[in-house]
Short mmCIF file of C-alpha atoms and ligand atoms in Angstrom, two decimals:
data_model
loop_
_atom_site.label_atom_id
_atom_site.label_comp_id
_atom_site.label_asym_id
_atom_site.label_seq_id
_atom_site.Cartn_x
_atom_site.Cartn_y
_atom_site.Cartn_z
CA MET A 29 0.00 0.00 0.00
CA CYS A 30 2.95 2.35 0.55
CA LEU A 31 5.13 1.45 -2.40
CA GLY A 32 2.82 2.03 -5.34
CA ILE A 33 3.12 0.32 -8.71
CA PRO A 34 3.88 1.57 -12.22
CA GLY A 35 1.13 1.48 -14.82
CA ARG A 36 0.61 2.81 -18.32
CA ILE A 37 -2.30 5.11 -19.13
CA THR A 38 -4.24 3.66 -22.06
CA ALA A 39 -7.38 5.81 -22.31
CA ILE A 40 -9.28 8.61 -20.62
CA THR A 41 -12.59 7.25 -19.33
CA ASP A 42 -14.17 10.22 -17.56
CA ALA A 43 -12.56 13.60 -18.11
CA GLY A 44 -14.83 15.34 -15.60
CA ARG A 45 -13.71 13.09 -12.78
CA GLN A 46 -10.17 12.93 -14.21
CA MET A 47 -10.39 9.15 -14.54
CA ALA A 48 -8.42 6.97 -16.93
CA LEU A 49 -7.79 3.34 -17.70
CA ALA A 50 -4.31 2.11 -16.83
CA GLU A 51 -2.61 -1.14 -17.57
CA VAL A 52 -0.84 -2.37 -14.47
CA SER A 53 1.20 -5.54 -14.65
CA GLY A 54 -1.23 -7.09 -17.16
CA VAL A 55 -4.35 -5.92 -15.29
CA ARG A 56 -6.62 -3.06 -16.33
CA ARG A 57 -7.71 -0.67 -13.66
CA GLU A 58 -9.37 2.73 -13.52
CA VAL A 59 -7.15 5.34 -11.88
CA ASN A 60 -7.47 9.00 -10.97
CA LEU A 61 -5.17 11.47 -12.73
CA ALA A 62 -5.73 14.61 -10.61
CA CYS A 63 -2.22 14.61 -9.11
CA VAL A 64 -0.40 14.35 -12.45
CA ALA A 65 -2.79 16.37 -14.62
CA ASP A 66 -1.14 19.80 -14.19
CA ASP A 67 -3.21 22.16 -16.29
CA GLY A 68 -2.76 20.53 -19.68
CA PRO A 69 -5.24 18.27 -21.48
CA LEU A 70 -5.64 14.78 -19.94
CA GLU A 71 -5.17 13.24 -23.37
CA ALA A 72 -1.49 14.19 -23.19
CA LEU A 73 -1.08 11.54 -20.48
CA VAL A 74 -2.27 8.65 -22.66
CA GLY A 75 0.70 6.36 -23.32
CA GLN A 76 2.66 7.68 -20.34
CA TRP A 77 3.93 5.62 -17.42
CA VAL A 78 2.79 6.71 -13.97
CA LEU A 79 3.43 5.54 -10.43
CA ILE A 80 0.06 4.49 -8.99
CA HIS A 81 -0.73 4.53 -5.29
CA VAL A 82 -4.06 3.07 -4.17
CA GLY A 83 -5.80 4.07 -7.38
CA PHE A 84 -4.21 7.49 -7.87
CA ALA A 85 -1.45 8.31 -10.34
CA MET A 86 1.08 10.19 -8.21
CA ALA A 87 4.05 10.79 -10.52
CA VAL A 88 4.88 10.52 -14.19
CA ILE A 89 7.93 8.31 -14.70
CA ASP A 90 9.86 7.18 -17.75
CA ALA A 91 9.67 3.67 -19.23
CA ASP A 92 13.05 2.65 -17.84
CA GLU A 93 12.17 3.73 -14.32
CA ALA A 94 8.87 1.87 -14.65
CA ALA A 95 10.66 -1.34 -15.69
CA ARG A 96 13.19 -1.12 -12.86
CA THR A 97 10.50 -0.38 -10.29
CA LEU A 98 8.37 -3.29 -11.48
CA ASP A 99 11.37 -5.62 -11.19
CA ALA A 100 12.02 -4.48 -7.66
CA LEU A 101 8.35 -4.85 -6.71
CA ARG A 102 8.24 -8.38 -8.13
CA GLU A 103 11.31 -9.28 -6.09
CA LEU A 104 9.62 -7.98 -2.96
CA GLY A 105 6.37 -9.77 -3.75
CA GLU A 106 4.61 -6.41 -3.80
CA ALA A 107 3.64 -6.46 -7.48
CA GLN A 108 1.55 -9.61 -6.97
CA GLU A 109 0.09 -8.12 -3.83
CA ALA A 110 -1.01 -4.98 -5.71
CA VAL A 111 -2.59 -7.00 -8.51
CA GLU A 112 -4.43 -9.17 -5.98
CA ALA A 113 -5.63 -6.07 -4.15
CA MET A 114 -7.04 -4.69 -7.40
CA ALA A 115 -8.87 -7.95 -8.01
CA ALA A 116 -10.23 -7.88 -4.47
CA GLY A 117 -11.45 -4.32 -5.04
CA GLN A 118 -13.27 -5.49 -8.14
CA ARG A 119 -14.89 -8.37 -6.25
CA ALA A 120 -15.97 -6.03 -3.47
CA LEU A 121 -17.91 -3.98 -6.01
CA GLU A 122 -19.51 -6.87 -7.83
CA ALA A 123 -20.37 -9.51 -5.28
CA GLY A 124 -22.58 -8.75 -2.33
CA ARG A 125 -20.73 -9.64 0.77
CA MET B 129 28.78 -12.05 -1.27
CA LYS B 130 25.85 -14.41 -1.24
CA TYR B 131 23.01 -12.25 -2.47
CA ALA B 132 24.78 -9.71 -4.63
CA SER B 133 24.35 -11.87 -7.71
CA GLU B 134 20.60 -11.33 -7.40
CA PHE B 135 20.98 -7.60 -7.85
CA ARG B 136 19.93 -6.12 -11.11
CA ASP B 137 23.30 -4.39 -11.25
CA PRO B 138 25.72 -6.44 -9.12
CA LYS B 139 28.73 -4.43 -10.23
CA ALA B 140 27.23 -1.17 -9.03
CA ALA B 141 26.19 -2.79 -5.75
CA ARG B 142 29.71 -4.11 -5.17
CA ALA B 143 31.27 -0.75 -5.89
CA LEU B 144 28.86 0.96 -3.48
CA LEU B 145 29.53 -1.59 -0.75
CA ALA B 146 33.28 -1.12 -1.16
CA GLU B 147 32.98 2.66 -0.98
CA ILE B 148 30.70 2.40 2.08
CA ALA B 149 33.33 0.22 3.75
CA ARG B 150 36.06 2.74 2.96
CA VAL B 151 34.15 5.69 4.39
CA ALA B 152 32.95 3.69 7.42
CA ASP B 153 36.54 2.64 8.17
CA GLY B 154 37.59 6.26 7.86
CA LEU B 155 34.99 7.09 10.51
CA GLY B 156 36.35 4.35 12.75
CA ALA B 157 32.99 2.59 12.71
CA THR B 158 33.06 -0.95 14.13
CA ARG B 159 30.53 -3.59 15.13
CA ALA B 160 30.91 -2.44 18.73
CA ARG B 161 30.68 1.27 17.82
CA PRO B 162 28.54 1.35 14.70
CA VAL B 163 27.14 4.28 12.81
CA ALA B 164 23.41 3.96 13.48
CA ILE B 165 21.22 4.81 10.50
CA MET B 166 17.47 4.64 10.82
CA GLU B 167 15.49 3.72 7.73
CA ILE B 168 12.15 5.29 8.57
CA CYS B 169 10.01 3.53 5.99
CA GLY B 170 8.77 -0.05 6.30
CA GLY B 171 9.21 -0.50 2.55
CA HIS B 172 12.91 0.15 3.05
CA THR B 173 13.02 -2.33 5.93
CA HIS B 174 11.46 -4.95 3.66
CA SER B 175 13.96 -4.22 0.89
CA ILE B 176 16.95 -4.35 3.27
CA PHE B 177 15.94 -7.82 4.42
CA ARG B 178 14.97 -9.10 1.01
CA TYR B 179 18.43 -8.31 -0.32
CA GLY B 180 20.31 -9.06 2.88
CA LEU B 181 21.78 -5.56 2.87
CA ASP B 182 22.24 -5.67 6.63
CA LYS B 183 24.58 -8.65 6.17
CA LEU B 184 26.36 -7.36 3.07
CA ILE B 185 27.16 -3.96 4.41
CA HIS B 186 30.26 -3.01 6.44
CA GLU B 187 29.82 -4.23 10.01
CA GLY B 188 30.24 -0.71 11.31
CA VAL B 189 26.93 0.34 9.73
CA GLU B 190 23.82 -0.62 11.66
CA PHE B 191 20.30 -0.28 10.29
CA ILE B 192 17.81 0.80 12.93
CA HIS B 193 14.27 0.03 11.76
CA GLY B 194 11.94 2.97 12.09
CA PRO B 195 8.22 3.33 12.78
CA GLY B 196 7.29 3.83 9.12
CA CYS B 197 4.71 1.12 8.60
CA PRO B 198 1.21 2.54 9.06
CA VAL B 199 -0.31 -0.83 9.84
CA CYS B 200 2.34 -1.56 12.48
CA VAL B 201 1.78 1.64 14.41
CA LEU B 202 -2.01 1.30 14.38
CA PRO B 203 -3.07 1.15 18.03
CA MET B 204 -5.29 -1.67 19.22
CA ALA B 205 -7.92 0.84 20.32
CA ARG B 206 -8.26 2.03 16.72
CA VAL B 207 -8.74 -1.54 15.52
CA ASP B 208 -11.42 -1.95 18.21
CA GLU B 209 -13.15 1.17 16.93
CA ALA B 210 -12.92 -0.03 13.34
CA VAL B 211 -14.55 -3.32 14.39
CA GLN B 212 -17.21 -1.41 16.29
CA ILE B 213 -18.14 0.54 13.15
CA ALA B 214 -17.92 -2.51 10.92
CA GLU B 215 -20.32 -4.50 13.10
CA ARG B 216 -23.14 -2.00 12.66
CA PRO B 217 -25.78 -3.68 10.51
CA ASP B 218 -26.18 -0.62 8.26
CA VAL B 219 -22.47 -0.43 7.45
CA ILE B 220 -20.31 -1.76 4.64
CA PHE B 221 -16.78 -1.39 6.02
CA THR B 222 -14.02 -1.14 3.44
CA THR B 223 -10.29 -1.49 4.07
CA PHE B 224 -6.90 -2.20 2.52
CA GLY B 225 -6.14 -5.90 2.93
CA ASP B 226 -3.07 -5.10 5.07
CA ALA B 227 -5.26 -4.08 7.98
CA MET B 228 -7.43 -7.20 8.09
CA ARG B 229 -5.25 -9.23 10.44
CA VAL B 230 -4.08 -6.54 12.83
CA PRO B 231 -5.15 -7.66 16.29
CA GLY B 232 -7.53 -5.57 18.37
CA HIS B 233 -8.26 -6.15 22.05
CA VAL B 234 -11.20 -8.39 21.20
CA LYS B 235 -10.82 -9.28 17.55
CA SER B 236 -9.31 -8.33 14.23
CA LEU B 237 -11.32 -7.19 11.22
CA MET B 238 -10.75 -10.64 9.75
CA GLN B 239 -12.42 -12.22 12.78
CA ALA B 240 -15.24 -9.68 12.68
CA LYS B 241 -15.85 -10.55 9.03
CA ALA B 242 -15.90 -14.25 9.85
CA SER B 243 -18.59 -13.59 12.43
CA GLY B 244 -20.79 -11.79 9.95
CA ALA B 245 -19.76 -8.14 9.62
CA ASP B 246 -19.89 -6.81 6.05
CA ILE B 247 -16.20 -6.00 5.61
CA ARG B 248 -14.75 -5.75 2.14
CA MET B 249 -11.17 -5.45 1.01
CA VAL B 250 -10.64 -2.71 -1.53
CA TYR B 251 -7.65 -1.47 -3.46
CA SER B 252 -8.54 2.20 -3.35
CA PRO B 253 -10.82 4.64 -1.52
CA LEU B 254 -12.34 5.13 -4.98
CA ASP B 255 -13.67 1.56 -4.75
CA ALA B 256 -15.33 2.51 -1.47
CA LEU B 257 -16.86 5.61 -3.03
CA GLU B 258 -18.18 3.53 -5.92
CA LEU B 259 -19.69 1.07 -3.42
CA ALA B 260 -21.46 4.00 -1.78
CA ARG B 261 -22.90 5.09 -5.13
CA ARG B 262 -24.15 1.55 -5.79
CA ASN B 263 -25.57 1.03 -2.29
CA PRO B 264 -27.42 4.24 -1.42
CA ASP B 265 -29.27 2.52 1.43
CA ARG B 266 -26.07 1.48 3.23
CA GLU B 267 -23.39 3.47 5.04
CA VAL B 268 -20.04 2.84 3.34
CA VAL B 269 -17.04 3.56 5.57
CA PHE B 270 -13.45 3.57 4.37
CA PHE B 271 -10.62 2.77 6.80
CA GLY B 272 -8.27 5.67 5.99
CA LEU B 273 -4.74 4.46 6.75
CA GLY B 274 -1.28 5.53 5.89
CA PHE B 275 1.29 8.28 5.81
CA GLU B 276 1.42 11.21 3.42
CA THR B 277 1.66 8.78 0.49
CA THR B 278 -1.96 7.66 0.82
CA THR B 279 -3.41 10.78 2.47
CA PRO B 280 -4.05 12.52 -0.88
CA SER B 281 -6.15 9.56 -2.05
CA THR B 282 -8.69 9.89 0.77
CA ALA B 283 -8.64 13.69 0.58
CA LEU B 284 -9.43 13.60 -3.14
CA SER B 285 -12.10 10.92 -2.61
CA ILE B 286 -13.81 13.02 0.05
CA GLN B 287 -13.71 16.07 -2.24
CA GLN B 288 -15.23 13.99 -5.02
CA ALA B 289 -17.98 12.67 -2.72
CA ALA B 290 -18.75 16.24 -1.61
CA ARG B 291 -18.98 17.46 -5.21
CA GLU B 292 -21.40 14.66 -6.09
CA GLY B 293 -23.37 14.94 -2.86
CA VAL B 294 -22.79 11.31 -1.89
CA ARG B 295 -24.15 11.19 1.65
CA ASN B 296 -23.53 7.60 2.65
CA PHE B 297 -19.73 7.69 2.34
CA SER B 298 -17.35 8.45 5.20
CA VAL B 299 -13.74 7.91 6.19
CA PHE B 300 -12.48 6.55 9.51
CA CYS B 301 -9.35 8.67 9.44
CA ASN B 302 -6.10 7.28 10.81
CA HIS B 303 -3.73 9.18 8.59
CA ILE B 304 -0.44 10.00 10.24
CA THR B 305 2.56 12.09 9.33
CA VAL B 306 6.25 11.23 9.19
CA PRO B 307 8.11 14.31 10.52
CA GLU B 308 6.53 14.35 14.03
CA PRO B 309 7.51 10.83 15.15
CA ILE B 310 11.05 11.47 13.90
CA LYS B 311 11.13 14.53 16.11
CA ALA B 312 9.85 12.43 19.02
CA LEU B 313 12.61 9.88 18.42
CA LEU B 314 15.25 12.59 18.22
CA ASP B 315 14.00 14.05 21.51
CA ASP B 316 14.20 10.63 23.20
CA PRO B 317 17.38 10.62 25.32
CA HIS B 318 17.69 6.84 24.95
CA MET B 319 18.00 6.99 21.19
CA ARG B 320 21.37 7.25 19.54
CA LEU B 321 20.91 7.89 15.84
CA ASP B 322 23.55 9.22 13.50
CA GLY B 323 21.46 9.72 10.39
CA PHE B 324 18.30 8.84 8.50
CA ILE B 325 17.15 7.27 5.26
CA GLY B 326 13.97 9.17 4.37
CA PRO B 327 10.89 7.57 2.78
CA GLY B 328 10.87 8.34 -0.94
CA HIS B 329 7.18 8.00 -1.65
CA VAL B 330 6.22 10.22 1.26
CA SER B 331 8.50 12.91 -0.14
CA MET B 332 6.97 12.45 -3.57
CA VAL B 333 3.95 14.09 -1.93
CA ILE B 334 5.45 16.47 0.65
CA GLY B 335 8.83 17.20 -0.93
CA ILE B 336 12.08 17.18 1.04
CA HIS B 337 11.78 20.37 3.09
CA PRO B 338 9.58 19.06 5.91
CA TYR B 339 12.81 17.32 7.01
CA ASP B 340 14.85 20.52 7.22
CA PHE B 341 14.52 20.57 11.02
CA ILE B 342 16.43 17.28 11.28
CA ALA B 343 19.52 18.86 9.73
CA ARG B 344 19.02 22.36 11.09
CA ASP B 345 17.95 21.69 14.70
CA TYR B 346 19.39 18.24 15.36
CA HIS B 347 22.41 18.33 13.05
CA LYS B 348 21.71 14.89 11.60
CA PRO B 349 21.95 13.98 7.93
CA ILE B 350 18.89 12.65 6.11
CA VAL B 351 18.82 11.29 2.57
CA VAL B 352 15.47 10.70 0.85
CA ALA B 353 15.78 7.34 -0.93
CA GLY B 354 14.21 5.05 -3.49
CA PHE B 355 13.60 1.45 -2.45
CA GLU B 356 15.72 -0.51 -4.92
CA PRO B 357 18.78 -2.04 -3.24
CA THR B 358 21.23 0.20 -5.05
CA ASP B 359 19.12 3.24 -4.08
CA LEU B 360 19.45 2.23 -0.45
CA LEU B 361 23.19 1.58 -0.65
CA GLN B 362 23.77 4.86 -2.39
CA SER B 363 21.74 6.65 0.27
CA VAL B 364 23.72 5.03 3.08
CA LEU B 365 26.87 6.20 1.36
CA MET B 366 25.49 9.75 1.10
CA VAL B 367 24.69 9.73 4.84
CA LEU B 368 28.17 8.45 5.70
CA ARG B 369 29.83 11.05 3.51
CA GLN B 370 27.90 13.82 5.22
CA ILE B 371 29.06 12.52 8.59
CA ALA B 372 32.65 12.23 7.38
CA GLU B 373 32.59 15.78 6.05
CA GLY B 374 30.88 17.17 9.14
CA ARG B 375 27.76 18.14 7.17
CA ALA B 376 24.12 17.72 8.16
CA GLU B 377 21.80 18.27 5.20
CA VAL B 378 18.63 17.03 3.58
CA GLU B 379 19.64 15.33 0.35
CA ASN B 380 17.50 13.75 -2.34
CA GLN B 381 18.78 10.46 -3.75
CA TYR B 382 15.41 9.75 -5.43
CA ALA B 383 15.13 12.92 -7.50
CA ARG B 384 13.87 10.92 -10.49
CA VAL B 385 10.54 10.58 -8.63
CA VAL B 386 10.70 13.08 -5.76
CA PRO B 387 10.25 16.76 -6.64
CA GLU B 388 11.90 19.12 -4.18
CA HIS B 389 8.60 20.76 -3.27
CA GLY B 390 6.34 17.71 -3.54
CA ASN B 391 3.10 17.33 -5.44
CA LYS B 392 1.04 20.53 -5.65
CA VAL B 393 -2.39 18.96 -6.21
CA SER B 394 -1.91 16.44 -3.39
CA LEU B 395 -0.78 19.07 -0.91
CA ALA B 396 -3.72 21.33 -1.79
CA ALA B 397 -6.22 18.47 -1.34
CA ILE B 398 -4.69 17.47 2.01
CA ALA B 399 -4.79 21.08 3.25
CA ASP B 400 -8.40 21.48 2.13
CA VAL B 401 -9.73 18.30 3.77
CA TYR B 402 -7.52 17.67 6.79
CA GLU B 403 -6.14 19.48 9.82
CA LYS B 404 -3.75 18.31 12.49
CA ARG B 405 -5.11 16.59 15.57
CA PRO B 406 -3.62 17.93 18.82
CA SER B 407 -2.10 14.48 19.26
CA PHE B 408 -2.54 10.94 17.96
CA GLU B 409 -1.76 7.57 19.48
CA TRP B 410 0.93 5.39 17.91
CA ARG B 411 1.15 1.79 18.83
CA GLY B 412 4.21 1.30 21.00
CA LEU B 413 5.06 4.99 21.00
CA GLY B 414 2.04 6.47 22.75
CA GLU B 415 0.49 9.81 21.94
CA ILE B 416 2.64 12.03 19.72
CA ASP B 417 1.81 15.72 19.34
CA ALA B 418 0.40 16.84 16.01
CA SER B 419 1.24 13.48 14.39
CA GLY B 420 -2.22 12.61 13.08
CA LEU B 421 -4.80 14.20 10.81
CA ARG B 422 -8.52 14.65 11.21
CA ILE B 423 -11.21 15.78 8.82
CA ARG B 424 -11.97 19.50 8.88
CA ASP B 425 -15.37 20.77 9.97
CA ARG B 426 -16.35 21.68 6.45
CA TYR B 427 -16.18 17.96 5.51
CA ARG B 428 -17.61 16.80 8.83
CA ALA B 429 -20.36 14.82 7.08
CA PHE B 430 -17.64 12.50 5.74
CA ASP B 431 -15.98 11.89 9.10
CA ALA B 432 -16.92 8.43 10.42
CA GLU B 433 -15.78 9.36 13.93
CA GLU B 434 -18.33 12.18 14.01
CA LYS B 435 -21.00 10.23 12.19
CA PHE B 436 -20.91 7.30 14.62
CA GLY B 437 -19.67 9.15 17.72
CA ILE B 438 -16.64 6.97 18.34
CA GLY B 439 -12.89 7.32 18.64
CA TYR B 440 -11.46 10.70 19.53
CA ALA B 441 -15.01 12.04 19.20
CA ALA B 442 -15.96 9.90 22.24
CA GLY B 443 -13.42 11.16 24.78
CA PRO B 444 -10.32 9.77 26.54
CA ARG B 445 -9.18 6.20 26.06
CA VAL B 446 -6.94 3.54 27.54
CA HIS B 447 -4.52 1.51 25.52
CA PRO B 448 -2.47 -1.23 27.13
CA GLU B 449 -0.30 -3.41 24.94
CA PRO B 450 -0.56 -7.18 25.06
CA GLU B 451 1.49 -8.80 27.81
CA GLY B 452 5.12 -9.52 27.07
CA CYS B 453 5.01 -7.69 23.76
CA ALA B 454 7.97 -5.51 23.00
CA CYS B 455 6.46 -3.76 19.99
CA GLY B 456 7.27 -0.30 21.31
CA ALA B 457 10.94 -1.08 21.86
CA VAL B 458 11.22 -2.70 18.44
CA MET B 459 9.39 0.15 16.78
CA THR B 460 11.84 2.71 18.13
CA GLY B 461 14.83 0.56 17.22
CA ARG B 462 15.83 0.03 20.85
CA ILE B 463 15.83 -3.74 20.46
CA LYS B 464 15.84 -6.12 17.52
CA PRO B 465 12.69 -8.22 16.95
CA THR B 466 14.53 -11.39 17.99
CA ALA B 467 15.01 -9.89 21.46
CA CYS B 468 11.24 -9.78 22.02
CA PRO B 469 10.25 -12.64 24.34
CA GLN B 470 7.23 -13.35 22.14
CA PHE B 471 9.11 -13.52 18.83
CA GLY B 472 8.46 -16.88 17.19
CA LYS B 473 6.73 -18.15 20.32
CA GLY B 474 3.54 -16.28 21.19
CA CYS B 475 3.88 -14.24 18.02
CA THR B 476 4.26 -15.56 14.46
CA PRO B 477 2.87 -14.40 11.11
CA GLU B 478 0.13 -17.05 11.42
CA MET B 479 -0.82 -15.99 14.93
CA PRO B 480 0.36 -12.39 15.29
CA LEU B 481 0.36 -10.74 18.68
CA GLY B 482 1.72 -7.44 17.45
CA ALA B 483 1.11 -5.68 14.17
CA LEU B 484 4.85 -5.69 13.37
CA MET B 485 4.38 -9.39 12.65
CA VAL B 486 1.42 -8.85 10.29
CA SER B 487 2.58 -6.60 7.50
CA SER B 488 5.42 -7.50 5.16
CA GLU B 489 6.77 -4.06 5.99
CA GLY B 490 6.91 -4.77 9.71
CA ALA B 491 10.37 -5.42 11.16
CA CYS B 492 9.24 -8.60 12.99
CA ALA B 493 7.66 -10.13 9.87
CA ALA B 494 10.74 -9.21 7.83
CA TYR B 495 13.06 -10.87 10.37
CA TRP B 496 10.89 -13.93 10.40
CA GLN B 497 10.55 -14.19 6.64
CA TYR B 498 14.21 -13.66 5.84
CA GLY B 499 15.99 -15.88 8.31
CA GLY B 500 15.19 -14.20 11.58
CA ALA B 501 13.45 -17.41 12.64
CA ARG B 502 16.78 -19.13 12.28
CA ALA B 503 18.51 -16.41 14.25
CA ALA B 504 15.96 -16.83 17.02
CA ALA B 505 16.81 -20.50 17.33
CA GLU B 506 20.55 -19.85 17.52
S1 SF4 C 664 7.54 -10.32 17.96
FE1 SF4 C 664 5.34 -9.81 18.01
S2 SF4 C 664 4.98 -9.13 20.11
FE2 SF4 C 664 7.21 -9.07 19.81
S3 SF4 C 664 7.64 -6.97 19.12
FE3 SF4 C 664 7.32 -8.19 17.28
S4 SF4 C 664 5.13 -7.94 16.78
FE4 SF4 C 664 5.42 -7.26 18.93
#
C-alpha cells in the first residue's frame, strides 16, 4: 500500500472526474489522474507511465524507471500483492458480501 | 557475497559496498561502535531484508528500523473502533487488505468478518466511493490508513464525494505524518541515531523540506531514498559522507521521482480536507503531538468518527499493549525483533500478537521471513 506500482495510461474514461484506464502488470484498472494532470489536457497523459498509489497516479515516470521499479516490486512480492488487491477491489464492487 | 548476484546491477552494488566500507573505516565505525542509520520507511526495511543488505554492508553500519509502517503503528484501540463501526448492521466497512489481520483487544477485522460483519477489502478509496454510489441505502465507511503517500487519495475521494453529494460515504481517518515521530525519536534521550534514510514516496507528496529541522535543529543527515537495493546503498553512502565531512543536510537520492517541493495537487487536497489533531496515538510509541490528521469541519459529514460518535469524538481512552510484547521497543529501534520474548513463540505471522508481525513491511515479519526465525533458534 505504501510502495505504489507503475502502470501505463491507455485511455481517458471520464474527463470530468479525471479518470483513466491504466494497464498495471497485465491488469486493467481505472485510476485518478488529478495529481499528475497539471493544467494541460488529460489526453497528453495517454501512453505515459505513472506511479500508482491506491488508485491514484502520483508521478509521471519514464519507461526505464517503470521497468526497474516493477522488477524491484516483483522481487519484494509487492507487485503480486497490488494485482491481488485490485482484483479484491473489483470483487468487493460486484459480489454482495 | 551471497546475495549480490541477485541484484539487477551487481557491479554497481559491489562498488557501493566497497565505498561504504572505505568511508565507514575512515569514521572508525566498528561492530561495537557502529554508525546507526534509521530507515524510517517499512518499505525500506522490507527491501533491506529481502536483499540481505544488513549482512552485506560493512559491520560498522547498523540499520535501525523505524516506525514507518502505518499498519504496524495502528493502536489496538483504533482496531477496536474499526470493528465497532464494521459491526453495525447498516455499514459496509471497506479497508486495505493489510489491515485485516491486525489484532484488536477483542478481535481483528478478519475475525469480525468471519462472524458476519460486512467487511470488504478494496484497493482504493475510490472503490469505497463507488460502493457507496451503488448502495445508497447502506453506510459505506473507508478505513483511511497511511502516511502522506496515501493521504491525498482519501482527501481527493472526500472532495469527489462532496462534489457529487454522496451522503452515505465516510472515512475513519487514521492518517499519520512522518516528521513528528522522527522529532519524538530525536528528543528521546535513549535513542542514539547518527542519520536517516527518508521515505521516498512520502516525499513524492510532501517534498524534502519538511525534514529541514532534522539537519538544522538536530544536526543529523537525512537522505530521501528510493527502495531498490542500489538506491538504499547509495543513500547510506550519502549519509556516511555527510558525517565524514561534518555536514548535516537534507539530500535527495530519489530525485527521479521526488520533486523538491512535492506534489502541488496532493498538498492542496490534504490542506483542504484535513487538519492536524492535537495528538494521535501510535502503537508502542504512545500519543505524539500533532502526528495525526482529522477531517476538517467543512467535511464533517464525511468523518466516520463524528458520524458514529466513536474514537477521539468519544473522549479519553486507555490503551495497554498485550502482555510480554515488545512492539514499542522494536518500533523505536531500541531492540531487535529477535530480542522480544514473544518472537516466534507467542507471536508468528500465522498468529500475530503485534502488528509488526502482520505486515510484510513490519520489522518482525521481515526478520521472520528472511531468516530471523533461524537467528531466534541460535
Ligand atoms: S515479535 Fe510480536 S509481540 Fe514481539 S515486538 Fe514483534 S510484533 Fe510485537
